[in-house]
mmCIF file of C-alpha atoms and ligand atoms in Angstrom:
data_model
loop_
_atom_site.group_PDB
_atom_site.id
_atom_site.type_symbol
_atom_site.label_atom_id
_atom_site.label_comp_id
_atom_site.label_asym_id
_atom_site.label_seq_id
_atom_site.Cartn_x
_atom_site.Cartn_y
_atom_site.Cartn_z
ATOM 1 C CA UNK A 212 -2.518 -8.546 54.874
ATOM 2 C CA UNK A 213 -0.715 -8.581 51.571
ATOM 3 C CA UNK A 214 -1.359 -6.551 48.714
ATOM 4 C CA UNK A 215 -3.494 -7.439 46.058
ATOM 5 C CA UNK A 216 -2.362 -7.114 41.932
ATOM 6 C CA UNK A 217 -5.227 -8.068 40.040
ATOM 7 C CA UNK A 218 -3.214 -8.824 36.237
ATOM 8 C CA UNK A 219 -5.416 -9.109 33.144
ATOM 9 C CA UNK A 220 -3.419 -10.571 29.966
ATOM 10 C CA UNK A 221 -4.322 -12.937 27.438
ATOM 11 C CA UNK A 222 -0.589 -13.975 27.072
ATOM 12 C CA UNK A 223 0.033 -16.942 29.782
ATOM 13 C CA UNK A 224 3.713 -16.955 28.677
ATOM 14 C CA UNK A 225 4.139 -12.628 29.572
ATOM 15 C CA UNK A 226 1.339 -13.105 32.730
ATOM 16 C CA UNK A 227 3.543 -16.380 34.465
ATOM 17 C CA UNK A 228 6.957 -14.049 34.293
ATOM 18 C CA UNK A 229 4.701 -11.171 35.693
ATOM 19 C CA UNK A 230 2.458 -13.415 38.084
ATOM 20 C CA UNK A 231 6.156 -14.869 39.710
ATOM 21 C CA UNK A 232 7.728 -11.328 39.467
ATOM 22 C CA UNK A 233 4.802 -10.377 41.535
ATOM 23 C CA UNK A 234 4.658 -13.029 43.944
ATOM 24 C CA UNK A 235 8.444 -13.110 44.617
ATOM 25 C CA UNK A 236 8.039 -9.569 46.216
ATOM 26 C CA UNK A 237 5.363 -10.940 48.357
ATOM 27 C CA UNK A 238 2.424 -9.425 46.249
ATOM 28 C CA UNK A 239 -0.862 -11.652 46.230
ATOM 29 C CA UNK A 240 -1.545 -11.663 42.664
ATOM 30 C CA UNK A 241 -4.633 -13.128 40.663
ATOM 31 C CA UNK A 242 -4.559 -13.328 37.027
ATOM 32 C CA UNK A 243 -7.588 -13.260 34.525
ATOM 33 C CA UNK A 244 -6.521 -13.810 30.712
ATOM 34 C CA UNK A 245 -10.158 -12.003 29.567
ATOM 35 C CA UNK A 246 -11.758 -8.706 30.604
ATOM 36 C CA UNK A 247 -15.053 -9.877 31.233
ATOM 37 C CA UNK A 248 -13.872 -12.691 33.915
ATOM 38 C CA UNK A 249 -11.559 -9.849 35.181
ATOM 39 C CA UNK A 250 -13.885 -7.573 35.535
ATOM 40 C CA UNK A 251 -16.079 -9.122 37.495
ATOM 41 C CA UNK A 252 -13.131 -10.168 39.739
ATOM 42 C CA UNK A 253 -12.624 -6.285 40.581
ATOM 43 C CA UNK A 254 -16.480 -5.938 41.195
ATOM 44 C CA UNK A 255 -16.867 -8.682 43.659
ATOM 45 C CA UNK A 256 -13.252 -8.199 45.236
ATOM 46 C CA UNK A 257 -11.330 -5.324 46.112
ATOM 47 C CA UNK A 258 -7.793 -5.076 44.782
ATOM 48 C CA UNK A 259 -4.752 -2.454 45.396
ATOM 49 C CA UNK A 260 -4.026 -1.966 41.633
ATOM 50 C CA UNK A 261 -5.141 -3.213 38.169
ATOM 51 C CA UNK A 262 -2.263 -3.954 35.507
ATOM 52 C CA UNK A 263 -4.455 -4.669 32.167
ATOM 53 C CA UNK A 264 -3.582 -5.198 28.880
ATOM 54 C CA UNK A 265 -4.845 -3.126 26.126
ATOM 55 C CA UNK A 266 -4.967 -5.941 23.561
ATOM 56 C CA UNK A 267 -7.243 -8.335 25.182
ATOM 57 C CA UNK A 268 -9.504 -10.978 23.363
ATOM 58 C CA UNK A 269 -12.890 -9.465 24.439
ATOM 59 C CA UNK A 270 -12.575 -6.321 24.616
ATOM 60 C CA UNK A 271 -10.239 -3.533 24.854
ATOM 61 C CA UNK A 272 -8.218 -2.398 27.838
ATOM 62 C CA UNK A 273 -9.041 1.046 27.484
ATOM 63 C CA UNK A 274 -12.740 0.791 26.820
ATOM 64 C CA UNK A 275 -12.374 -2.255 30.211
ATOM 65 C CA UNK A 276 -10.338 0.893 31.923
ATOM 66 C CA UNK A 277 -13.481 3.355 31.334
ATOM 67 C CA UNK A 278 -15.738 0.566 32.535
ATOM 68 C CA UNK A 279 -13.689 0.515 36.220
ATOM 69 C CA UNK A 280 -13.315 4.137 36.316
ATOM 70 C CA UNK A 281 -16.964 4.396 36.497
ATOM 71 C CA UNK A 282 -17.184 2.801 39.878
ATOM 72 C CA UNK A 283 -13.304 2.700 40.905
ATOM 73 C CA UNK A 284 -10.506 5.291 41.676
ATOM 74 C CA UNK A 285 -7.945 1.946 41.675
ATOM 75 C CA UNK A 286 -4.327 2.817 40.666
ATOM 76 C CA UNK A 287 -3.905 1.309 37.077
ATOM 77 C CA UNK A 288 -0.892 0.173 34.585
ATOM 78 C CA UNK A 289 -1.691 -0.326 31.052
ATOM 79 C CA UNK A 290 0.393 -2.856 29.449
ATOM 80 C CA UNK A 291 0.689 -3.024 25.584
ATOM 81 C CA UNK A 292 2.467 -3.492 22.506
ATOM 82 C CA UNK A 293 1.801 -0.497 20.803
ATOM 83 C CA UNK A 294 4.679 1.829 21.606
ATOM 84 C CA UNK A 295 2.456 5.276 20.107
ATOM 85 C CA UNK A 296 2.387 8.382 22.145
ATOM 86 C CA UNK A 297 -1.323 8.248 21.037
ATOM 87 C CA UNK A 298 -1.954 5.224 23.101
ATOM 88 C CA UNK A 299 0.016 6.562 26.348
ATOM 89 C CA UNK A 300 -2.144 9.610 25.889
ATOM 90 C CA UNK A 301 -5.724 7.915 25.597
ATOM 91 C CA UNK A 302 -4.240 5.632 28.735
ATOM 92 C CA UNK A 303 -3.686 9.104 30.710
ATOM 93 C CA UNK A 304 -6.520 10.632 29.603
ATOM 94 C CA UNK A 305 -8.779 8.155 30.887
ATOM 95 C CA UNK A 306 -7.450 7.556 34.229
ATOM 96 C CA UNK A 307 -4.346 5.069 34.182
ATOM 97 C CA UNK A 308 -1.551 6.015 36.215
ATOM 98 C CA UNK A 309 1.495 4.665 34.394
ATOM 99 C CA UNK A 310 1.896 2.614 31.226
ATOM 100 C CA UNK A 311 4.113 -0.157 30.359
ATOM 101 C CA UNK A 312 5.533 -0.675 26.518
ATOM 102 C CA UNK A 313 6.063 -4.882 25.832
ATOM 103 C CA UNK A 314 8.512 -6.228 25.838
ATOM 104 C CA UNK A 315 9.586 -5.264 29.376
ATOM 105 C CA UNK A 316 11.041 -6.377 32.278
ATOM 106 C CA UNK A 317 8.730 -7.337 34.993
ATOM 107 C CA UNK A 318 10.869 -6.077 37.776
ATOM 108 C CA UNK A 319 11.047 -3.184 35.905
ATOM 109 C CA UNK A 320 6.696 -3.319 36.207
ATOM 110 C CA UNK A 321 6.688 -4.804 39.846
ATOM 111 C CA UNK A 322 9.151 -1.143 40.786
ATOM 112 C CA UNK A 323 6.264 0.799 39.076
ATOM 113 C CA UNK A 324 3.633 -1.038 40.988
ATOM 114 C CA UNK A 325 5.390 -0.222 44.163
ATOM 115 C CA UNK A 326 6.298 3.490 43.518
ATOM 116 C CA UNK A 327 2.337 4.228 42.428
ATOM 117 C CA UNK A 328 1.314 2.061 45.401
ATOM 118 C CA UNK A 329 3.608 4.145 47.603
ATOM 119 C CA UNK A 330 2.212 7.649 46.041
ATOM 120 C CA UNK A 331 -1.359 6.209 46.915
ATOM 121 C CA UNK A 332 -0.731 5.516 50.204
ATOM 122 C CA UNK A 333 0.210 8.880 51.054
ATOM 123 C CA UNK A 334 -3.033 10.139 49.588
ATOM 124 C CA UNK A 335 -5.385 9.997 52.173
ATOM 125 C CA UNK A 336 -8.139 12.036 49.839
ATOM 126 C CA UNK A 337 -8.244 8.557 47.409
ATOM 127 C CA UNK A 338 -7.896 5.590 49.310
ATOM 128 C CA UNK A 339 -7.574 2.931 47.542
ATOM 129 C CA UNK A 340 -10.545 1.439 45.534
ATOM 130 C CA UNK A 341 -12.909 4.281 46.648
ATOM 131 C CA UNK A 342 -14.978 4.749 44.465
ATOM 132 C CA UNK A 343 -14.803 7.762 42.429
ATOM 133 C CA UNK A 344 -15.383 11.239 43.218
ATOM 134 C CA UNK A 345 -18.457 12.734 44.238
ATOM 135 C CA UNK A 346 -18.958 16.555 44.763
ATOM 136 C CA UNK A 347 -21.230 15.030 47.601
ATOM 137 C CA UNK A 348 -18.778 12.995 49.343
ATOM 138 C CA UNK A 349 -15.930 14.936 49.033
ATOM 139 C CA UNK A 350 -15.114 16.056 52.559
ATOM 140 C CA UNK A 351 -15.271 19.921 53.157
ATOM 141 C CA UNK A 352 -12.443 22.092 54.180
ATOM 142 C CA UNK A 353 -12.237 25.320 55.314
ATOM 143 C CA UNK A 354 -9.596 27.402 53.419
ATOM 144 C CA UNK A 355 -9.916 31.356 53.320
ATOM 145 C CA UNK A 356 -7.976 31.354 49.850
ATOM 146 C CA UNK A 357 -9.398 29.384 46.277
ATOM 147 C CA UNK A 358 -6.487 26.616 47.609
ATOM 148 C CA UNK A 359 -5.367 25.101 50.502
ATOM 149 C CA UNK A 360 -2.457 22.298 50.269
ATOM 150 C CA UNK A 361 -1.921 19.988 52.316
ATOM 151 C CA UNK A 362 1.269 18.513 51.563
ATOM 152 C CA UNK A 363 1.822 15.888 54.401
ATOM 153 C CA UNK A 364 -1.781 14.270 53.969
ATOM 154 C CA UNK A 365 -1.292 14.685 49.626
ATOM 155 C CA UNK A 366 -5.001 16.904 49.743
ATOM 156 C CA UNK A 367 -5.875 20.147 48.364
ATOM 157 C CA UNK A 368 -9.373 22.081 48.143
ATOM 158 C CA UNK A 369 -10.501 24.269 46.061
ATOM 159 C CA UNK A 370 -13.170 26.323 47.204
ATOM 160 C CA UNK A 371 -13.554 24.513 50.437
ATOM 161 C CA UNK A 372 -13.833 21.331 48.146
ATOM 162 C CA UNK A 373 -11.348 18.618 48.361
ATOM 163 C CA UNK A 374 -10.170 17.507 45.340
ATOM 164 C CA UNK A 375 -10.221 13.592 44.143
ATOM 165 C CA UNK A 376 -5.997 13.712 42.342
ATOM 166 C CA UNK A 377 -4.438 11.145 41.053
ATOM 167 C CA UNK A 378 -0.853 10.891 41.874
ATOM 168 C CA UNK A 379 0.176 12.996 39.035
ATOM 169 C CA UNK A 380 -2.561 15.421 39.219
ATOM 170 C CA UNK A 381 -1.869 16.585 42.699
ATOM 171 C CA UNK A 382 2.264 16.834 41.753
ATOM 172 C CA UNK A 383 1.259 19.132 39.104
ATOM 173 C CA UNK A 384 -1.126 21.446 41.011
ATOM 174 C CA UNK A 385 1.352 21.630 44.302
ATOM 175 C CA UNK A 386 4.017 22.201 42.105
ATOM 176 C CA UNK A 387 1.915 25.064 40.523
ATOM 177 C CA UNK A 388 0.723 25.810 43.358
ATOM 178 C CA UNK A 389 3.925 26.593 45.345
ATOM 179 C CA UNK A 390 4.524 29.233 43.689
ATOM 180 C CA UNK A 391 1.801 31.161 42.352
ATOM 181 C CA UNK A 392 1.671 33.080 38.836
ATOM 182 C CA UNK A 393 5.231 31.035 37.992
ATOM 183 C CA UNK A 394 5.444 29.749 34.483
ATOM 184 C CA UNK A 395 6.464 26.575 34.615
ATOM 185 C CA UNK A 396 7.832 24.741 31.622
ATOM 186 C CA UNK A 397 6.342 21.456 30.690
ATOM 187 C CA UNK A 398 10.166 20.165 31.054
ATOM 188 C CA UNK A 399 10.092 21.447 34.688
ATOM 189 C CA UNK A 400 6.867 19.654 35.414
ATOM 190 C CA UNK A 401 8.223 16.952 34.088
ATOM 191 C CA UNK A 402 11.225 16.341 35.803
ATOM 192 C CA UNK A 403 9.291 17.238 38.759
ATOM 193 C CA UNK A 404 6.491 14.696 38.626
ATOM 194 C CA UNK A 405 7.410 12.103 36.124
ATOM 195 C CA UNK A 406 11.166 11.570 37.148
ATOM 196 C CA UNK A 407 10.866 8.037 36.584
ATOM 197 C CA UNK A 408 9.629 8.448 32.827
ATOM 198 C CA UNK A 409 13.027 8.015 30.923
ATOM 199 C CA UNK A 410 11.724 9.399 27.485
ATOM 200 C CA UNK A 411 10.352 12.494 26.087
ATOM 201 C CA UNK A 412 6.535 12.268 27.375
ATOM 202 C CA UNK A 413 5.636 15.941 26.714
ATOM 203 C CA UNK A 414 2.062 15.567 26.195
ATOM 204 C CA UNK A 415 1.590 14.052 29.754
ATOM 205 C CA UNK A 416 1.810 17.367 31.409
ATOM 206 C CA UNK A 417 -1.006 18.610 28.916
ATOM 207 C CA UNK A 418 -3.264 15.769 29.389
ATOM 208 C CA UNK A 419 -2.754 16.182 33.298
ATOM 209 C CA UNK A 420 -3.399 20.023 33.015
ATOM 210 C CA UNK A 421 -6.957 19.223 31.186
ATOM 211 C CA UNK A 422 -7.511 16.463 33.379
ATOM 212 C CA UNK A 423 -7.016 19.555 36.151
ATOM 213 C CA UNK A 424 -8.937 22.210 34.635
ATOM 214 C CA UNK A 425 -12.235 20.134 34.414
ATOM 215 C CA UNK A 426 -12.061 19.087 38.156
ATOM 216 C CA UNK A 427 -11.460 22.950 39.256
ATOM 217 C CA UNK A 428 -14.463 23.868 36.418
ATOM 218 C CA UNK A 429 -16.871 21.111 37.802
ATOM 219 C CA UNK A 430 -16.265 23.013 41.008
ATOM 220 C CA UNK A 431 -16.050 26.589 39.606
ATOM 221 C CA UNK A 432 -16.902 26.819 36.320
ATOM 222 C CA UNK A 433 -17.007 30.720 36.674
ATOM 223 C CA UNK A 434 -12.930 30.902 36.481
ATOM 224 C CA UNK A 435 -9.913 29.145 35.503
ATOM 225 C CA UNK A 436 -7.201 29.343 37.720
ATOM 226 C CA UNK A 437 -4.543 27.338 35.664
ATOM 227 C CA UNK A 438 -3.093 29.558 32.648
ATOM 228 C CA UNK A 439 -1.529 28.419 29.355
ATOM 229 C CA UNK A 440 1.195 30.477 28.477
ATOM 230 C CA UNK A 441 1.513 29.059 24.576
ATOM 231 C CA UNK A 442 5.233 28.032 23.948
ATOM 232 C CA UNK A 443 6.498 28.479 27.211
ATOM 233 C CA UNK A 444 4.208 26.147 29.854
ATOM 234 C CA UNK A 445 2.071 26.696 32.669
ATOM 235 C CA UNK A 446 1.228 28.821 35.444
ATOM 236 C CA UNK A 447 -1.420 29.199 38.036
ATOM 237 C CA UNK A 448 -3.034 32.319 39.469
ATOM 238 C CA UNK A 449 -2.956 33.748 42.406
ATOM 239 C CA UNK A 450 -6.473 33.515 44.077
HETATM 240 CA CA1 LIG B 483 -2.709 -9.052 24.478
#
């Protein structure tokens, strides 16, 4: 069965070059050029990732990316025009997992499609449009310590709770995690988990780490495991 791309873009001249990009790598790709029509696409059909452009006619991307979050762990690529660290950081922060500046190249976009698609296969805690985490669902694992990685199947618990990660959440915490009460810099975190990011994207790791510390609080909210060390970068304790 081929993969699905589900493209929302209001410009038909930037979603044909994308759509053929797409389809020349064997993708199955349907395009919507508002968020309302694709929208209701994703509801009714399931898709393997969302590319959506922030500047849409209707509404915005981000508010239409809060909208699928709500019911949709899907990997996501924001496209827009706006090249403002602000923008890749509200993108992050709500749940996309890479972001595109126009212009671009749309091989360039169709590599990033298949790199996050590859990270999500591995990840056998978030397949692919589950819906989002649930402290219910989450399947139980027994661990003796506050963590237990699993590298090969991409999962780690905390307190005997697996975790719902995105692709860069879970490189951050393993990272942290292989070696215990090491500061990391935010340089070594991200050379380690964005090495495809070509400029400066500092603010990343910080939005991951939050992004972190309020899945390990809505599990424990009695301690915080991952430590700030102001200036210098991150670390995570030994428990
Ligand atoms: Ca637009």
């Amino acid at each position: 069965m081929k993969t699905t791309v589900l493209l929302i873009e209001d410009e038909a001249a930037i979603a044909d070059n994308v759509l053929y990009a797409l389809r020349s790598e064997n993708f199955e790709a349907q395009w919507f050029n508002v968020g309302a029509a694709g929208l209701e696409y994703l509801q009714q059909n399931p898709v393997d990732l969302v590319i959506l452009d922030v500047g849409l006619p209707d509404i915005n991307g981000f508010e239409l990316c809060k909208q699928i979050r709500q019911y949709s762990n899907v990997p996501l690529i924001f496209l827009t025009a706006r090249d403002s660290e602000i923008d890749r950081v509200v993108g992050l922060e709500i749940g996309a997992d890479d972001y595109v500046v126009k212009p671009f190249s749309p091989r360039e976009l169709v590599a990033r499609v298949k790199v996050i698609l590859r990270r999500q296969q591995m990840d056998t805690q978030a397949p692919i449009g589950s819906p989002t985490s649930t402290n219910n669902a989450a399947p139980s694992c027994a661990a003796s310590s506050a963590f237990n990685v699993d590298i090969d199947k991409r999962k780690i618990c905390y307190r005997n709770q697996a975790l719902q990660l995105t692709a860069y959440q879970f490189g951050v915490l393993s990272l942290l995690l292989s070696q215990p009460e090491r500061v990391f810099s935010r340089e070594q975190l991200m050379d380690a988990v964005w090495p495809d990011h070509q400029e400066s994207f500092d603010r990343a790791v910080d939005t991951t780490i939050k992004q972190l510390r309020a899945k390990l609080k809505a599990i424990d909210d009695t301690e915080q495991p991952l430590v700030t060390h102001r200036g210098i970068g991150y670390s995570i304790d030994n428990c």
